[in-house]
XYZ file of C-alpha atoms in Angstrom:
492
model
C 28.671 9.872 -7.796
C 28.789 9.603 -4.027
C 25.829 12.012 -3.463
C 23.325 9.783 -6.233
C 25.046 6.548 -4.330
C 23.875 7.447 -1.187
C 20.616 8.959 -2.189
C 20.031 5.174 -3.657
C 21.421 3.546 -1.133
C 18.789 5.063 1.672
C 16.088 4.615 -0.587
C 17.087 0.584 -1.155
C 16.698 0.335 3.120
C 14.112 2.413 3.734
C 12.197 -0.043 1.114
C 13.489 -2.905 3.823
C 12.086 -0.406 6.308
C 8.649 0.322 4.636
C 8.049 -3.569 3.994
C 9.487 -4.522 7.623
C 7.178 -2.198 9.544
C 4.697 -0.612 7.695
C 3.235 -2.544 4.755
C 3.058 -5.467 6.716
C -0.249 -4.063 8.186
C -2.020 -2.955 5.078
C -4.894 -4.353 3.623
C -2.974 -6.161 0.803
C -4.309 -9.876 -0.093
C -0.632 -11.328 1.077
C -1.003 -9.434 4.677
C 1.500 -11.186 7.053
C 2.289 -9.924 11.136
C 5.218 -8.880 12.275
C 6.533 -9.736 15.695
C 9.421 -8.495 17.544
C 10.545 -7.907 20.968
C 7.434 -7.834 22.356
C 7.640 -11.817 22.449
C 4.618 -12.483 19.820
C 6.659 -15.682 18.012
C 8.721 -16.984 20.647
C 10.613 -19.373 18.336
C 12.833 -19.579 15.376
C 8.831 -20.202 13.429
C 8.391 -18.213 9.968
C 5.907 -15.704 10.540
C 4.908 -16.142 6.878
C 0.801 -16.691 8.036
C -0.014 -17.511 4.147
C 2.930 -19.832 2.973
C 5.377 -20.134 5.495
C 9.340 -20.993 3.710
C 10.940 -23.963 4.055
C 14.594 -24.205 6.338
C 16.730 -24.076 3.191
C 14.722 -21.646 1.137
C 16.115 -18.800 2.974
C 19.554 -17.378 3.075
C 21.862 -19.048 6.048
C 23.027 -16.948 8.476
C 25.315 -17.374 11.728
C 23.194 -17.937 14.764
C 24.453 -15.976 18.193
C 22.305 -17.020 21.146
C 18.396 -18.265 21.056
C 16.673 -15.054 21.978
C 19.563 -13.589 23.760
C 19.540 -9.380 23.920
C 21.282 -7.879 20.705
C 20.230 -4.181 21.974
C 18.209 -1.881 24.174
C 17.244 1.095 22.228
C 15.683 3.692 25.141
C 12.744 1.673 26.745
C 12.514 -1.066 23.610
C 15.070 -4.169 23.251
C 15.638 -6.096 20.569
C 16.285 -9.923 20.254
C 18.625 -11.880 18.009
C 15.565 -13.704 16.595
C 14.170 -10.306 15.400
C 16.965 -9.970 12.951
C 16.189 -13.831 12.339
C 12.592 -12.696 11.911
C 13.444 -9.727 9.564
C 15.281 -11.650 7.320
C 12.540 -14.091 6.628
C 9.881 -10.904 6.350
C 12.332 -9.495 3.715
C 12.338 -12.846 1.656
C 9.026 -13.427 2.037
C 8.023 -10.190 0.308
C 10.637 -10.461 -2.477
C 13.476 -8.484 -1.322
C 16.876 -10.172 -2.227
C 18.626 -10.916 1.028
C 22.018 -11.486 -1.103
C 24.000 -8.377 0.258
C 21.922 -7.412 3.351
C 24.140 -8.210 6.796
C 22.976 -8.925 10.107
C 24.682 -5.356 11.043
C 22.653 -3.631 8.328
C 19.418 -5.126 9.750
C 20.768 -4.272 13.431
C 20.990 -0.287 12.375
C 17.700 -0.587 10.888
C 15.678 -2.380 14.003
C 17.892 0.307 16.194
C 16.459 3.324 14.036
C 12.666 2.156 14.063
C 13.337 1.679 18.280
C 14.601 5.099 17.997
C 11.635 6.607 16.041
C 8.909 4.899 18.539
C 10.767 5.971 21.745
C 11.296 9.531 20.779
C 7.217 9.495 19.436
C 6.146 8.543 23.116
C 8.527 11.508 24.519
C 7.273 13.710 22.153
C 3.444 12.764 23.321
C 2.769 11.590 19.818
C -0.743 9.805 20.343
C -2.086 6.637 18.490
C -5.927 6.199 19.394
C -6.370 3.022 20.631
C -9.422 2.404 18.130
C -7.067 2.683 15.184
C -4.659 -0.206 16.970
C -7.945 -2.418 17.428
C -8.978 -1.273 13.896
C -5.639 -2.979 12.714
C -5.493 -5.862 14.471
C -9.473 -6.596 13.987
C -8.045 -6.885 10.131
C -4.850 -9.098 11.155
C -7.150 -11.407 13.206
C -10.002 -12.100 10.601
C -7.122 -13.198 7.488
C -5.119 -15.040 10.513
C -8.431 -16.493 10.896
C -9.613 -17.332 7.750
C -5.611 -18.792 6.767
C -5.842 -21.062 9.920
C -9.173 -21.545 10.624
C -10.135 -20.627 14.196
C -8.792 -18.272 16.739
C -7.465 -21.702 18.586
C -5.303 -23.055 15.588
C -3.910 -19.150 15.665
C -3.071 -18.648 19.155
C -1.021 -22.324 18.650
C 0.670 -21.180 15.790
C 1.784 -17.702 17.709
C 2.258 -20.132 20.920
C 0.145 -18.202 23.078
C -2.054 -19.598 25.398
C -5.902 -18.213 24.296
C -6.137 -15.246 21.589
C -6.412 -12.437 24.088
C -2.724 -12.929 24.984
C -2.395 -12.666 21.477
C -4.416 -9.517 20.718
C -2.484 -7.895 23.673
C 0.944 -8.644 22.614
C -0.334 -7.286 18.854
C -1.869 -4.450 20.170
C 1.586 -3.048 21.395
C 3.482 -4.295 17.978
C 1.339 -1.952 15.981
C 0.954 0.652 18.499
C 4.738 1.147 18.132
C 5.341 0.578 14.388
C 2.565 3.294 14.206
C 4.350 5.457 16.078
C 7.391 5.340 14.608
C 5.682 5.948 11.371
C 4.193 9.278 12.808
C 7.519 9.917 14.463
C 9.342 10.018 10.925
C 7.024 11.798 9.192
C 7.269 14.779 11.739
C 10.900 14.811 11.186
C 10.234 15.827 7.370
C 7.096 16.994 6.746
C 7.868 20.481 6.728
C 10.738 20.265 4.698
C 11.269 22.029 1.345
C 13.563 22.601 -1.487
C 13.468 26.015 -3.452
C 14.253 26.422 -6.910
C 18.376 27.590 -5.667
C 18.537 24.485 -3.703
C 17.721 22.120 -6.572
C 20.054 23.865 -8.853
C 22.770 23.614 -6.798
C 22.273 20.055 -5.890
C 21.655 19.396 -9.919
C 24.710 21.364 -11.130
C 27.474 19.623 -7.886
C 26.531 16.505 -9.932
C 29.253 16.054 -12.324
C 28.280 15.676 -15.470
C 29.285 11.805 -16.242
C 27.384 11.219 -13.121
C 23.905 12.439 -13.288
C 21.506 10.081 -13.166
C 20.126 8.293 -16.291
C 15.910 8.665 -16.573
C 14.217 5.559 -18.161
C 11.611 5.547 -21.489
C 8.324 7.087 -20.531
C 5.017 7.465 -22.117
C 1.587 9.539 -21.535
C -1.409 7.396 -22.159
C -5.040 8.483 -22.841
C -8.000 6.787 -22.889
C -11.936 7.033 -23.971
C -13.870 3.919 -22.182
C -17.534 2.690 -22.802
C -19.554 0.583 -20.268
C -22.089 -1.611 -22.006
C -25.495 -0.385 -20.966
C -27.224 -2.412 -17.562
C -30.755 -2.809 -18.207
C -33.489 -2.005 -15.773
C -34.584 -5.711 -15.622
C -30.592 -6.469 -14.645
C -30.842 -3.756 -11.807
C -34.299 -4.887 -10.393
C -32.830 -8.900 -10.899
C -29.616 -7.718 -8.530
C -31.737 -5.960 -5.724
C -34.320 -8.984 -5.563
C -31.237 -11.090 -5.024
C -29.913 -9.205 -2.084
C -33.387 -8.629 -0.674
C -33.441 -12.943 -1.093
C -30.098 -12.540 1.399
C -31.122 -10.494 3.506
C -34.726 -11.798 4.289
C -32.845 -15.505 4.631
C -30.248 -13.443 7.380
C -33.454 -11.786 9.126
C -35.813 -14.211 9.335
C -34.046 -18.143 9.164
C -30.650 -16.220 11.371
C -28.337 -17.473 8.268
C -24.898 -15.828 8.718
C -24.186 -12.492 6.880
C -20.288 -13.842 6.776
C -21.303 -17.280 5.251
C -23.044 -15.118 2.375
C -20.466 -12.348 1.505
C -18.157 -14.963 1.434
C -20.705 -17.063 -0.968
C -21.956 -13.944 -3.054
C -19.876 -10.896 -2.354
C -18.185 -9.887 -5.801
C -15.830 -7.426 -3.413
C -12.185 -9.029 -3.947
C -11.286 -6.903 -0.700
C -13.816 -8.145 1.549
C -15.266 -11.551 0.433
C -12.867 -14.137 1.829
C -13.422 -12.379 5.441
C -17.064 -12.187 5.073
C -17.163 -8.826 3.503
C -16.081 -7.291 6.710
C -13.863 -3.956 6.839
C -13.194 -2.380 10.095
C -12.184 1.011 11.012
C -14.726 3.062 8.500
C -14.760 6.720 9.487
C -16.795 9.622 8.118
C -13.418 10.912 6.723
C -12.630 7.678 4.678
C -11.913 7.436 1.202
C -15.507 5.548 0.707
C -18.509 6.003 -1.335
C -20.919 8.721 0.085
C -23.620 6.078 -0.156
C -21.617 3.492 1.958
C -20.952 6.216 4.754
C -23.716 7.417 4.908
C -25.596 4.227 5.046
C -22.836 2.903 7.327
C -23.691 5.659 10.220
C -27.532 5.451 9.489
C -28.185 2.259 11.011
C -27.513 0.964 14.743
C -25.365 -1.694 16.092
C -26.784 -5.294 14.597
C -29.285 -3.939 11.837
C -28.607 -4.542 8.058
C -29.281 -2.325 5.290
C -31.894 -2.244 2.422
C -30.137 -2.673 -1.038
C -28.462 0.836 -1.935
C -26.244 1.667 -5.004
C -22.541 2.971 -5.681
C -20.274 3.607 -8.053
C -19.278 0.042 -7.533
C -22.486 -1.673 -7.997
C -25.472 -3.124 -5.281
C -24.632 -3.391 -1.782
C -26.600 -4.517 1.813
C -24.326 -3.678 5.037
C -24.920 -4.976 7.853
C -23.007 -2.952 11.082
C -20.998 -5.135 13.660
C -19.743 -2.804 15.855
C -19.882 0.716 16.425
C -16.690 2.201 18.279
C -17.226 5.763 18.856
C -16.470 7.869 15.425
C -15.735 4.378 13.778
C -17.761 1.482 12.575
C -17.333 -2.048 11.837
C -19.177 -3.152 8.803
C -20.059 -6.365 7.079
C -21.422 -6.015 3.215
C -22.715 -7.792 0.245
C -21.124 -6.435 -3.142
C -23.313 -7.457 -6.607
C -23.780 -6.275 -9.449
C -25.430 -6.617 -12.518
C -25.321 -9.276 -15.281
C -24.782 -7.694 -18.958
C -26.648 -9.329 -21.811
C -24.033 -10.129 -24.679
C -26.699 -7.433 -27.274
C -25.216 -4.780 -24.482
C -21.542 -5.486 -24.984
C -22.216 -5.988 -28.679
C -23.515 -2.136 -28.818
C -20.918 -0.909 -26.704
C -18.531 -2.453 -29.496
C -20.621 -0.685 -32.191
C -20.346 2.700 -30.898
C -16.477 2.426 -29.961
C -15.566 1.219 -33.381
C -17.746 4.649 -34.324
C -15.626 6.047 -32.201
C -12.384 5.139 -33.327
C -13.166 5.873 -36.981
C -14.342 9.446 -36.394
C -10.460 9.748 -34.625
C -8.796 7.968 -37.184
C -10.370 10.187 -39.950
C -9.948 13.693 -38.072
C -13.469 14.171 -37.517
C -12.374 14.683 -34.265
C -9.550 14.784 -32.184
C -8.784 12.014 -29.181
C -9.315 14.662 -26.637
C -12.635 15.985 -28.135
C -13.771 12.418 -28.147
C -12.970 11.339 -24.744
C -14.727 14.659 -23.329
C -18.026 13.631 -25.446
C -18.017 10.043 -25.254
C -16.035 8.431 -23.149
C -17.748 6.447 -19.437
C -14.700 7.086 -17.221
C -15.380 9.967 -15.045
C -11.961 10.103 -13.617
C -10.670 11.291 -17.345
C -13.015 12.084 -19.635
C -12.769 15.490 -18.606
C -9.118 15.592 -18.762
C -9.329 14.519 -22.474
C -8.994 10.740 -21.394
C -5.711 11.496 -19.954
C -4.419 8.832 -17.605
C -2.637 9.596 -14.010
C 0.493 7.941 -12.922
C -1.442 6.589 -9.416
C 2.410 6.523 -7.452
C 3.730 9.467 -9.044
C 0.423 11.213 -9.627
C 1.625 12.944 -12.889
C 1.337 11.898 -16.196
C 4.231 10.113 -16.941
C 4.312 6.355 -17.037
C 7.690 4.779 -17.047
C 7.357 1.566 -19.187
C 9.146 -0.907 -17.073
C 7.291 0.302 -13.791
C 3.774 0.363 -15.073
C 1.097 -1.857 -15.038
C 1.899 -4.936 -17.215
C -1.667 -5.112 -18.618
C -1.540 -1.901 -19.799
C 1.895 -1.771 -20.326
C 1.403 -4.806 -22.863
C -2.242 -2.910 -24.658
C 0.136 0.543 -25.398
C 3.752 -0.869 -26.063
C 3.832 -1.122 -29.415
C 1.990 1.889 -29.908
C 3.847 4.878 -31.575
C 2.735 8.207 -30.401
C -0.598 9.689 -32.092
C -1.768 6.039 -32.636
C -4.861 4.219 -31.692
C -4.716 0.835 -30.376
C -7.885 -1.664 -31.469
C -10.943 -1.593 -29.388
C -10.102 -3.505 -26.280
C -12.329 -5.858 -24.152
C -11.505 -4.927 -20.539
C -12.822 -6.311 -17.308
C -12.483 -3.913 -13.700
C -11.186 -5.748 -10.449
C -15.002 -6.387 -9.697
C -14.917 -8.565 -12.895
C -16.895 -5.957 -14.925
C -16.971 -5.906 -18.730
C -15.826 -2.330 -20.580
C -14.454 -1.237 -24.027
C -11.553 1.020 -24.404
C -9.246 2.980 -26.841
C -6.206 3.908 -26.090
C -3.645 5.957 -27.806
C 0.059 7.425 -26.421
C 0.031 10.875 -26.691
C 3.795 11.606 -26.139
C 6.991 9.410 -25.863
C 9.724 10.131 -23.672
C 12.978 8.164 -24.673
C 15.567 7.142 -21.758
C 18.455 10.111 -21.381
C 20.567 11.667 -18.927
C 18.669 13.995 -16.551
C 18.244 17.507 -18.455
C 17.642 20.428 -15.484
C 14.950 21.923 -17.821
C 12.833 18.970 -19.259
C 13.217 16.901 -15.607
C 13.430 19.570 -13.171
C 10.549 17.589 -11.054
C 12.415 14.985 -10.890
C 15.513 16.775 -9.889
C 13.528 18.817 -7.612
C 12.502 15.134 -5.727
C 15.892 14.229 -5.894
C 17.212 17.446 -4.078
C 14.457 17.156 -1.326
C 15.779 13.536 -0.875
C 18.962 14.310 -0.150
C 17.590 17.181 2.419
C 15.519 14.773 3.947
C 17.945 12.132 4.501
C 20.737 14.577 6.026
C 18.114 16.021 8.192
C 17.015 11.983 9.714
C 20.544 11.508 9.896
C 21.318 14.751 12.289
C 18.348 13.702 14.215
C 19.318 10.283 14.496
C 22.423 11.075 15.649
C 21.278 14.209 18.201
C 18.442 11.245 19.764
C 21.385 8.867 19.789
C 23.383 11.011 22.085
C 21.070 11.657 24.635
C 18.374 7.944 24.333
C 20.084 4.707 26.600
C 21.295 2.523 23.793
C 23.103 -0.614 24.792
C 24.500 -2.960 21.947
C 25.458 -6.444 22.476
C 29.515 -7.316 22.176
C 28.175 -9.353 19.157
C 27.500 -6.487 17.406
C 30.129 -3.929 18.433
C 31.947 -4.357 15.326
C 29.634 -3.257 12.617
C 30.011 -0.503 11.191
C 26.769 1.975 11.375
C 25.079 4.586 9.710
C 24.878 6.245 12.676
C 26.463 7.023 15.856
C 24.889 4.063 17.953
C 28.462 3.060 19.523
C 28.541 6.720 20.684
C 32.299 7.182 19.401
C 33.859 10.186 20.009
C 34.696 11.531 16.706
């Protein structure tokens, strides 16, 4: 059906638009910077900072003019080697680049210019200390992929790194606002229960969308036991660390980078910038975060997570940059071999009805996130409880696949991201077999669906009522593609 075709086709470029300007900036191991208009790359270079592609790895493409003007959108232009530039970005982050045209990626680059022009008119504000936040995180993995701020500048052609910071600094301030500038567009936008019917029902029948196999998991974990002498061993260690930072002046980024067990952190010498009160961090890191002044390190303190020391770099008003130390623990092979013990006790109470999986998760099981819940696991995109089995995790997806529904798996050996050890059952406590959408069993879905579609027509009238009255000028070059908007301004 047209409606589903369209409703797929947005989604497939705002993908292109999500990985073009806004999960380039995350704080994702592959991290990579985007430049535009704003002259940051001023050559045909990959961006790619970790592995940049070879000439004939990419798809070929007819060249116009060496940073010649392909459009002004409002107060932002665009450049020919932007598109370039876009095209590699896609590649580099897996997107196929098969069927995507120069004129697709032109309507796209014109709608983010869009977005960020109408956020300044609108007096949508970015705090500068978020910006600085960013690039602070952009610099150190430039930095630690390069070497030194000198071999980075070269690579971006810039003179010293302030031109470089500067020239950043305005890249993210207006993929930011764009960002903020889209989600005001939709974020009060609804769908009520008459709305998603009637979208559900115009769908003819032979065209309704087809959902794929899906499973609900559950799970009862056990953490082998730490031992008071493996605590007290861990908080000598960092108190070694820190004494050799205090008193000898040894570098606080050589050691996380040496000893940190944080995967996040470690290779940029456990720093993280940006940390507000508000953030999603442990109390005990927040709180010891905003407890000490600028330059002073931490005693030990515990998380969740394990043994930290933090050591603050920079304090910028309500925000802090912080350097830590993540350990944790060693567990003696007698703790893992109880842990096993009690889950195989575990298991056979389930297995024999003693108890249900649900009873024994609430009574047994370590993970705090779902014991409570019966052991029931959360989608973490779609935050329900439905996993679809081609989309999930393949680690788990590989422990529960041949699992029928009601059965246990084996006890499983499982290790966290920070490497530590835990034991797990798992069982699939419903099945969902791929059909055709069904209003009743996947009215959520349809619901999403339906809210989709509103969203999109409402961008596209807004698109089109900003197009009318922004200055757009497009190149002759590109005066023959055919848009999703009105950027030609046509009369209809």
């Amino acid at each position: 059906m047209q409606l589903i075709q369209t409703i797929l086709k947005y989604t497939v470029m705002n993908k292109m638009l999500l990985l073009l300007i806004l999960g380039t900036f995350g704080l994702q191991a592959q991290e990579v910077v985007t430049a535009d208009s704003t002259g940051v790359v001023k050559s045909n270079d990959s961006l790619m900072v970790v592995k940049p592609l070879a000439k004939d790895s990419i798809k070929p493409f007819k060249r116009y003019k060496a940073e010649g003007v392909s459009a002004v959108v409002g107060e932002f232009v665009i450049l020919d080697s932007d598109i370039d530039k876009a095209y590699v970005e896609m590649k580099s982050q897996g997107v196929s680049i098969e069927d995507v045209s120069r004129c697709q990626l032109m309507g796209k680059l014109m709608e983010d210019k869009l977005y960020a022009h109408q956020a300044k008119q609108d007096s949508i504000m970015v705090p500068d200390a978020e910006i600085n936040g960013m690039i602070d995180q952009q610099m150190q993995y430039m930095i630690s992929e390069l070497g030194s701020e000198e071999k980075v500048a070269e690579y971006y052609r810039k003179d010293n790194i302030a031109d470089l910071r500067k020239d950043l600094f305005e890249v993210n301030k207006n993929i930011k606002l764009a960002n903020l500038m889209q989600q005001k567009i939709i974020e009060k936008l609804e769908v009520t229960p008459e709305e998603t019917r009637t979208f559900f029902f115009s769908i003819p029948e032979d065209e309704r969308p087809v959902f794929g196999a899906e499973i609900e998991i559950a799970q009862i974990v056990v953490e082998p036991e730490v031992t008071e002498k493996a605590k007290q061993d861990v908080i000598s260690k960092l108190n070694q660390i820190r004494a050799d930072i205090i008193d000898n002046g040894a570098s606080f980024s050589t050691k996380a980078v040496l000893y940190s067990k944080d995967p996040g952190s470690a290779s940029k010498g456990g720093l993280y910038t940006g940390v507000k009160r508000d953030s999603p961090w442990a109390k005990e890191f927040k709180d010891t975060a905003f407890s000490l002044l600028e330059g002073e390190i931490s005693e030990p303190f515990e998380t969740d997570f394990g043994y930290h020391i933090l050591y603050v770099e920079k304090i910028r008003g309500q925000e802090v940059d912080v350097r830590h130390i993540l350990m944790f623990p060693e567990v003696s092979q007698e703790s893992i071999d109880k842990a096993k013990t009690k889950m195989e006790d575990i298991r056979n109470k389930i297995a024999s009805g003693e108890m249900t999986f649900a009873e024994a998760a609430r009574q047994f099981s370590d993970d705090k996130e779902t014991r409570n819940n019966g052991g029931q696991l959360v989608n973490p995109v779609s935050f329900d409880t439905k996993f679809d089995l081609t989309k999930m995790d393949p680690t788990l997806s590989a422990q529960v696949y041949n699992l029928t529904e009601g059965e246990l798996s084996k006890v499983i050996t499982d290790r966290d991201y920070t490497g530590k050890s835990k034991l797990k059952i798992l069982t699939v406590t419903k099945k969902y077999q791929e059909h055709p959408a069904d209003y009743v069993k996947d009215y959520e879905r349809i619901q999403k669906l339906a809210l989709r579609e509103k969203q999109i027509k409402v961008i596209n009238d807004w698109q089109n009522d900003k197009i009318d009255e922004t200055y757009i000028s497009i190149n002759q070059d590109y005066q023959d593609c055919e848009y999703a908007g009105n950027w030609l301004k046509k009369s209809n």
